[in-house]
């Protein structure tokens, strides 16, 4: 028998095998496994990450919940590493266009999704100072590409 984190992970993966999204109460899950809610947090933060194809939404408090969504992606297994190589720690406005053009040219990203990413980045980061926005822009584009799954439209 595995450790507690393994058991919690297996329970959640079994639920996700039956449906793409599950919503649970952290307190109830902790009670079921006779552990602290922080143990549930640990499992979510280490075994259900965006890189692994999961989106975690959480609302704390009495009526709080945890929502785990298994993302449907048709992407290379090493997409996070590819994005780290392609996208530096800071990205200026011109770099966004170059990165997206390269991804479209290679067939990794459809032109419609590239335009959507360009729009979102320009809209959300236009008011920030360049020093700050270049760093945020890099994080933003990586996250958008992971979430969107970069499948050709």
CSV table of C-alpha atoms in Angstrom, one decimal:
chain,number,residue,atom,x,y,z
A,1,UNK,CA,0.0,0.0,0.0
A,2,UNK,CA,1.3,3.5,-0.9
A,3,UNK,CA,1.7,6.5,1.2
A,4,UNK,CA,-1.2,8.9,1.9
A,5,UNK,CA,-0.4,11.2,-1.0
A,6,UNK,CA,-0.4,8.3,-3.4
A,7,UNK,CA,-3.8,7.2,-2.1
A,8,UNK,CA,-5.3,10.6,-2.5
A,9,UNK,CA,-3.8,10.9,-6.0
A,10,UNK,CA,-5.2,7.6,-7.0
A,11,UNK,CA,-8.7,8.5,-5.6
A,12,UNK,CA,-8.7,11.7,-7.6
A,13,UNK,CA,-7.4,10.1,-10.8
A,14,UNK,CA,-10.2,7.4,-10.5
A,15,UNK,CA,-12.8,10.1,-10.2
A,16,UNK,CA,-11.3,12.0,-13.2
A,17,UNK,CA,-11.3,8.8,-15.3
A,18,UNK,CA,-15.1,8.8,-15.0
A,19,UNK,CA,-15.6,12.5,-15.7
A,20,UNK,CA,-13.4,15.3,-17.1
A,21,UNK,CA,-14.1,17.7,-14.1
A,22,UNK,CA,-14.6,17.0,-10.5
A,23,UNK,CA,-15.6,19.4,-7.7
A,24,UNK,CA,-14.9,18.5,-4.1
A,25,UNK,CA,-14.7,20.1,-0.7
A,26,UNK,CA,-11.2,20.1,0.6
A,27,UNK,CA,-12.4,19.7,4.2
A,28,UNK,CA,-14.5,16.6,3.3
A,29,UNK,CA,-11.7,15.0,1.3
A,30,UNK,CA,-9.3,15.6,4.2
A,31,UNK,CA,-11.9,14.1,6.6
A,32,UNK,CA,-12.3,11.0,4.3
A,33,UNK,CA,-8.5,10.4,4.3
A,34,UNK,CA,-8.1,11.4,7.9
A,35,UNK,CA,-5.5,14.1,7.1
A,36,UNK,CA,-5.0,17.8,7.3
A,37,UNK,CA,-6.3,19.9,4.4
A,38,UNK,CA,-2.7,20.9,3.7
A,39,UNK,CA,-2.0,17.3,2.6
A,40,UNK,CA,-4.7,17.7,0.0
A,41,UNK,CA,-3.1,20.9,-1.1
A,42,UNK,CA,0.3,19.1,-1.4
A,43,UNK,CA,-1.2,16.4,-3.7
A,44,UNK,CA,-2.9,19.0,-5.9
A,45,UNK,CA,0.2,21.2,-6.2
A,46,UNK,CA,2.5,18.4,-7.0
A,47,UNK,CA,0.5,15.8,-8.9
A,48,UNK,CA,-2.2,17.8,-10.7
A,49,UNK,CA,-0.3,20.7,-12.3
A,50,UNK,CA,-1.0,22.6,-15.5
A,51,UNK,CA,2.1,20.9,-17.0
A,52,UNK,CA,0.5,17.6,-16.3
A,53,UNK,CA,-2.7,18.6,-18.0
A,54,UNK,CA,-4.9,19.7,-15.1
A,55,UNK,CA,-6.4,23.0,-14.2
A,56,UNK,CA,-7.1,23.5,-10.4
A,57,UNK,CA,-9.6,26.1,-9.2
A,58,UNK,CA,-10.0,26.6,-5.5
A,59,UNK,CA,-12.2,28.6,-3.2
A,60,UNK,CA,-11.3,28.5,0.4
A,61,UNK,CA,-13.6,29.0,3.3
A,62,UNK,CA,-16.7,27.3,4.7
A,63,UNK,CA,-18.5,26.7,1.4
A,64,UNK,CA,-15.2,26.4,-0.5
A,65,UNK,CA,-14.4,23.9,-3.1
A,66,UNK,CA,-11.7,22.4,-5.2
A,67,UNK,CA,-12.4,21.9,-8.9
A,68,UNK,CA,-10.1,19.8,-10.9
A,69,UNK,CA,-10.4,19.8,-14.7
A,70,UNK,CA,-8.5,17.4,-16.9
A,71,UNK,CA,-7.5,19.4,-20.0
A,72,UNK,CA,-7.9,17.8,-23.3
A,73,UNK,CA,-4.7,18.6,-25.1
A,74,UNK,CA,-3.2,17.2,-28.3
A,75,UNK,CA,0.3,18.5,-27.7
A,76,UNK,CA,3.7,17.1,-27.5
A,77,UNK,CA,4.5,15.6,-24.1
A,78,UNK,CA,7.5,17.9,-23.8
A,79,UNK,CA,5.5,21.1,-24.5
A,80,UNK,CA,6.5,22.8,-21.3
A,81,UNK,CA,10.2,22.3,-22.0
A,82,UNK,CA,9.7,23.4,-25.6
A,83,UNK,CA,8.0,26.6,-24.5
A,84,UNK,CA,10.8,27.2,-22.0
A,85,UNK,CA,13.4,26.9,-24.8
A,86,UNK,CA,11.3,29.1,-27.2
A,87,UNK,CA,10.2,31.8,-24.7
A,88,UNK,CA,12.7,33.6,-22.6
A,89,UNK,CA,12.1,35.0,-19.1
A,90,UNK,CA,11.2,38.4,-20.6
A,91,UNK,CA,9.3,38.9,-23.8
A,92,UNK,CA,8.7,42.3,-25.5
A,93,UNK,CA,5.8,43.2,-27.8
A,94,UNK,CA,7.7,42.3,-31.0
A,95,UNK,CA,8.9,39.0,-29.6
A,96,UNK,CA,5.3,37.9,-29.0
A,97,UNK,CA,4.5,38.2,-32.8
A,98,UNK,CA,7.8,36.4,-33.7
A,99,UNK,CA,7.1,33.5,-31.3
A,100,UNK,CA,3.5,33.1,-32.5
A,101,UNK,CA,4.5,33.3,-36.2
A,102,UNK,CA,7.1,30.5,-35.6
A,103,UNK,CA,4.5,28.3,-33.9
A,104,UNK,CA,2.0,28.9,-36.7
A,105,UNK,CA,4.6,28.3,-39.4
A,106,UNK,CA,5.6,25.0,-37.8
A,107,UNK,CA,1.9,23.9,-37.5
A,108,UNK,CA,2.0,23.8,-33.8
A,109,UNK,CA,-0.5,26.6,-33.4
A,110,UNK,CA,-3.4,27.6,-35.5
A,111,UNK,CA,-3.6,31.2,-36.8
A,112,UNK,CA,-7.0,31.8,-35.1
A,113,UNK,CA,-5.5,30.9,-31.7
A,114,UNK,CA,-2.4,32.9,-32.4
A,115,UNK,CA,-4.6,36.0,-33.1
A,116,UNK,CA,-6.5,35.4,-29.9
A,117,UNK,CA,-3.3,35.2,-27.9
A,118,UNK,CA,-2.0,38.4,-29.5
A,119,UNK,CA,-5.3,40.1,-28.6
A,120,UNK,CA,-5.3,38.9,-25.0
A,121,UNK,CA,-1.7,39.9,-24.4
A,122,UNK,CA,-2.1,43.4,-25.9
A,123,UNK,CA,-5.4,44.0,-24.1
A,124,UNK,CA,-4.3,42.8,-20.6
A,125,UNK,CA,-0.7,44.1,-20.6
A,126,UNK,CA,-1.0,47.4,-22.4
A,127,UNK,CA,-1.1,49.6,-19.3
A,128,UNK,CA,1.9,48.0,-17.5
A,129,UNK,CA,5.4,49.5,-17.6
A,130,UNK,CA,7.8,47.7,-20.0
A,131,UNK,CA,10.1,46.3,-17.3
A,132,UNK,CA,7.3,44.6,-15.6
A,133,UNK,CA,5.1,43.8,-18.6
A,134,UNK,CA,8.0,42.0,-20.4
A,135,UNK,CA,8.3,39.5,-17.5
A,136,UNK,CA,4.5,39.1,-17.2
A,137,UNK,CA,4.1,38.8,-21.0
A,138,UNK,CA,6.5,35.8,-21.0
A,139,UNK,CA,4.6,34.0,-18.2
A,140,UNK,CA,1.2,34.9,-19.8
A,141,UNK,CA,2.1,33.6,-23.3
A,142,UNK,CA,3.5,30.3,-21.8
A,143,UNK,CA,0.3,29.8,-19.7
A,144,UNK,CA,-2.0,30.6,-22.6
A,145,UNK,CA,-0.2,28.2,-24.9
A,146,UNK,CA,-0.4,25.4,-22.3
A,147,UNK,CA,-4.1,26.0,-21.6
A,148,UNK,CA,-5.1,26.3,-25.2
A,149,UNK,CA,-3.5,23.1,-25.9
A,150,UNK,CA,-1.8,24.5,-29.1
A,151,UNK,CA,-3.8,22.2,-31.4
A,152,UNK,CA,-4.1,23.4,-34.9
A,153,UNK,CA,-7.5,25.0,-35.6
